[in-house]
Amino acid sequence: MEKATKFLPLILGAIVAIVVFFVSKKIKNTNEINTERGAILEKAREAKLVKSILKKSEDEESTSNN
């Protein structure tokens, strides 16, 4: 029993360190995924804007040709 109480703080500290490691790793992965998702959404917005500009310019050309 003395050995168990002697090493209990060490065991609990190791468990806490492992939990902190995995939680921080999960948070880091989540942040990377959100960054990638944000970049993809930004590119999609830019593509949509370009598409609307091209459509507007085509509409202006078709009305000026009539």
CSV table of C-alpha atoms in Angstrom, one decimal:
chain,number,residue,atom,x,y,z
A,1,MET,CA,0.0,0.0,0.0
A,2,GLU,CA,2.9,2.4,0.7
A,3,LYS,CA,4.2,1.9,-2.8
A,4,ALA,CA,0.8,2.7,-4.3
A,5,THR,CA,0.5,5.9,-2.3
A,6,LYS,CA,4.2,6.8,-3.1
A,7,PHE,CA,3.7,6.5,-6.9
A,8,LEU,CA,0.1,7.8,-7.0
A,9,PRO,CA,1.1,11.4,-7.8
A,10,LEU,CA,3.4,10.2,-10.5
A,11,ILE,CA,0.7,8.0,-12.0
A,12,LEU,CA,-1.9,10.8,-11.9
A,13,GLY,CA,0.6,13.3,-13.4
A,14,ALA,CA,1.3,10.9,-16.2
A,15,ILE,CA,-2.4,10.4,-16.9
A,16,VAL,CA,-3.0,14.2,-16.9
A,17,ALA,CA,0.0,14.7,-19.2
A,18,ILE,CA,-1.3,12.1,-21.7
A,19,VAL,CA,-4.8,13.7,-21.6
A,20,VAL,CA,-3.4,17.2,-22.2
A,21,PHE,CA,-1.3,15.9,-25.1
A,22,PHE,CA,-4.2,14.3,-26.9
A,23,VAL,CA,-6.5,17.2,-26.3
A,24,SER,CA,-4.0,19.7,-27.6
A,25,LYS,CA,-3.3,17.5,-30.6
A,26,LYS,CA,-7.1,17.3,-31.3
A,27,ILE,CA,-7.4,21.1,-31.0
A,28,LYS,CA,-4.5,21.6,-33.4
A,29,ASN,CA,-6.0,19.2,-36.0
A,30,THR,CA,-9.3,21.0,-35.7
A,31,ASN,CA,-7.7,24.4,-36.3
A,32,GLU,CA,-5.9,23.0,-39.3
A,33,ILE,CA,-9.1,21.6,-40.8
A,34,ASN,CA,-10.9,24.9,-40.1
A,35,THR,CA,-8.1,26.8,-41.8
A,36,GLU,CA,-8.3,24.6,-44.9
A,37,ARG,CA,-12.1,24.8,-44.9
A,38,GLY,CA,-11.8,28.6,-44.7
A,39,ALA,CA,-9.4,28.7,-47.7
A,40,ILE,CA,-11.7,26.5,-49.7
A,41,LEU,CA,-14.7,28.8,-48.9
A,42,GLU,CA,-12.7,31.9,-49.8
A,43,LYS,CA,-11.8,30.4,-53.2
A,44,ALA,CA,-15.4,29.5,-53.8
A,45,ARG,CA,-16.5,33.0,-53.0
A,46,GLU,CA,-13.9,34.4,-55.4
A,47,ALA,CA,-15.1,32.0,-58.1
A,48,LYS,CA,-18.7,33.0,-57.6
A,49,LEU,CA,-17.7,36.7,-57.8
A,50,VAL,CA,-15.8,36.1,-61.0
A,51,LYS,CA,-18.7,34.2,-62.4
A,52,SER,CA,-21.2,36.9,-61.6
A,53,ILE,CA,-18.9,39.6,-63.1
A,54,LEU,CA,-18.5,37.5,-66.3
A,55,LYS,CA,-22.3,37.0,-66.5
A,56,LYS,CA,-22.8,40.7,-66.0
A,57,SER,CA,-20.4,41.6,-68.8
A,58,GLU,CA,-22.0,39.1,-71.1
A,59,ASP,CA,-25.4,40.6,-70.4
A,60,GLU,CA,-24.1,44.1,-71.1
A,61,GLU,CA,-22.5,42.9,-74.4
A,62,SER,CA,-25.7,41.2,-75.5
A,63,THR,CA,-27.8,44.3,-74.7
A,64,SER,CA,-25.4,46.6,-76.5
A,65,ASN,CA,-25.4,44.3,-79.6
A,66,ASN,CA,-29.2,44.5,-79.9
